[in-house]
Tab-separated table of C-alpha atoms in Angstrom:
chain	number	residue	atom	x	y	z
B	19	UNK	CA	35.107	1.368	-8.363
B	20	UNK	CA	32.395	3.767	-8.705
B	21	UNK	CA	32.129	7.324	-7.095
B	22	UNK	CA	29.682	7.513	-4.068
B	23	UNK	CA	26.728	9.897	-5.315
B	24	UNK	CA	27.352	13.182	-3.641
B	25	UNK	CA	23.864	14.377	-2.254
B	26	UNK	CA	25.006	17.759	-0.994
B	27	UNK	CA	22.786	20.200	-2.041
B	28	UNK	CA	20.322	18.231	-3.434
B	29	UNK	CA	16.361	19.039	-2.697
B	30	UNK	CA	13.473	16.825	-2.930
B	31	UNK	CA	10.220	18.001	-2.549
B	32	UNK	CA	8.466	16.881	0.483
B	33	UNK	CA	5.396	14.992	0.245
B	34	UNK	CA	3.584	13.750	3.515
B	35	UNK	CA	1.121	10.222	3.597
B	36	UNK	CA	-1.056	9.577	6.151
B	37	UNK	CA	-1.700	6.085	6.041
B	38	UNK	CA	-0.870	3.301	3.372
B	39	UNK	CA	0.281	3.584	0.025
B	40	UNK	CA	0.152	1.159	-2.609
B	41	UNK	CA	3.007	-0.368	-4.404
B	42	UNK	CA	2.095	1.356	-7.633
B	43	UNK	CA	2.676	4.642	-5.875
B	44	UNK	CA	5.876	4.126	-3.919
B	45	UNK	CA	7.204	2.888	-7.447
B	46	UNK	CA	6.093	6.264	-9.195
B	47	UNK	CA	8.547	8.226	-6.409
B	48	UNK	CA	11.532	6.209	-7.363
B	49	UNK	CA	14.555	8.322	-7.186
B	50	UNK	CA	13.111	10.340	-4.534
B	51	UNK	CA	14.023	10.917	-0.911
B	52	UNK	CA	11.849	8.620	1.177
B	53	UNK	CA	11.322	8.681	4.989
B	54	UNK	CA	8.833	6.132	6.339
B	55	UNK	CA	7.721	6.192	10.248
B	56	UNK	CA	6.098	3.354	11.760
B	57	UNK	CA	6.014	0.974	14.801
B	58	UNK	CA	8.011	-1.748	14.539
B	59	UNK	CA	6.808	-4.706	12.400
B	60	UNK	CA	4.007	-2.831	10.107
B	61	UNK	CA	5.922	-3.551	7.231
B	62	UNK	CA	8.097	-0.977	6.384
B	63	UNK	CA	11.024	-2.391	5.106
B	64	UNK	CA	8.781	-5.709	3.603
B	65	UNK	CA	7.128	-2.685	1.600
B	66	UNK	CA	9.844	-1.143	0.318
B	67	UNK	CA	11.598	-4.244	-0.613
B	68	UNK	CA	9.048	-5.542	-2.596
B	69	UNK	CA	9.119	-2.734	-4.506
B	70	UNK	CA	12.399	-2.340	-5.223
B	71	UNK	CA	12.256	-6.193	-6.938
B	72	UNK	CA	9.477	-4.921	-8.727
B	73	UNK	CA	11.550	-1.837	-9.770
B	74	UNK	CA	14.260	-4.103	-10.838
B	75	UNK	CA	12.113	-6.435	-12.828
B	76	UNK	CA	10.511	-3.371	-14.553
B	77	UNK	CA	13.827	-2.197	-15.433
B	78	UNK	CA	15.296	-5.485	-16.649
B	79	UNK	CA	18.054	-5.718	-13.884
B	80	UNK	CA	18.968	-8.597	-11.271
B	81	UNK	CA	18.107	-7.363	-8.114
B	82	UNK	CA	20.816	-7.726	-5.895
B	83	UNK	CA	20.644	-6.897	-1.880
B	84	UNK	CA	23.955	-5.040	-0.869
B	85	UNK	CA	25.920	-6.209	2.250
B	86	UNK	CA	28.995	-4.822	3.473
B	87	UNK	CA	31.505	-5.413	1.570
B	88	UNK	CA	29.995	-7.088	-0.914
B	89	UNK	CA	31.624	-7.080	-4.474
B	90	UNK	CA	28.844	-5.868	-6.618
B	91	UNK	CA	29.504	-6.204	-10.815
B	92	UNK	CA	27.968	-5.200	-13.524
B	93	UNK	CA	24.357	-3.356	-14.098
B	94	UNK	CA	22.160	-4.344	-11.372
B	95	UNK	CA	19.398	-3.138	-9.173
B	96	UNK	CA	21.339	-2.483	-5.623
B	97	UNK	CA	18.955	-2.246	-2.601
B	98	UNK	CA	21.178	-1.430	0.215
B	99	UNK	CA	18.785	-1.484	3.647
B	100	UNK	CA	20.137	1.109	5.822
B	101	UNK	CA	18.329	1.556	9.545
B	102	UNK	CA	19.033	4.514	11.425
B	103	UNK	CA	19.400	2.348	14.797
B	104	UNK	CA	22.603	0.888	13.161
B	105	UNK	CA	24.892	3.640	12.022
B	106	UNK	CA	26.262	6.810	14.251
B	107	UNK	CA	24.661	10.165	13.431
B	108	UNK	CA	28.028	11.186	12.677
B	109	UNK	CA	27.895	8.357	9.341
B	110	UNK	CA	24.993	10.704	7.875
B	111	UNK	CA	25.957	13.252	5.542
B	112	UNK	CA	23.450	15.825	7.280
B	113	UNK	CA	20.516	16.389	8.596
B	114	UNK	CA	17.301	16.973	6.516
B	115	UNK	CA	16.159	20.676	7.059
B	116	UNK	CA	12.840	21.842	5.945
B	117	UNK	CA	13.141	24.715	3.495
B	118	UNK	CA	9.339	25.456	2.307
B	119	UNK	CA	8.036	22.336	0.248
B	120	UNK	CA	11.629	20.951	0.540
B	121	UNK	CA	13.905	18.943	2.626
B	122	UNK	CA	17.505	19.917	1.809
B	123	UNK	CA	20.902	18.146	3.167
């Protein structure tokens, strides 16, 4: 079994969109800390999704959607869809703080 990533201490730069971004876009901040806001049923979670498959074929891996407990082997593409409305703020690691250009946890 595989270590959880520890993301203590880790920074990513904060950029802010206003409006729609294009596939190509979202796939050029892969590996970055993303926050989208948006009513319900815009397409949020469609969006990023789609991308991640696209990610995955890029890469060569199987794409494979995590669910609890889920045995996942092998090299794969893991898109694990988290939503804030289902865990307790307690779950979280931290909370993002603003530090300049940078959110920090």
């Amino acid at each position: 079994m595989r270590e959880k990533p520890s993301t203590r201490g880790r920074r990513s730069r904060l950029s802010i969109i206003n409006g729609r971004i294009s596939d190509e876009s979202l796939m050029r901040l892969y590996g970055e800390t993303l926050l989208l806001l948006g009513p319900p049923g815009v397409g949020k979670s469609e969006t990023i999704r789609r991308v991640a498959m696209k990610l995955a074929e890029r890469k060569g891996l199987n794409f494979v959607e995590f669910a609890d407990g889920a045995d996942v082997d092998g090299d794969v593409f893991l898109f694990y869809d988290l939503r804030l409305t289902e865990v307790e703020p307690s779950d979280l690691l931290g909370i993002p703080m603003f530090e300049g250009d940078y959110v920090a946890f």
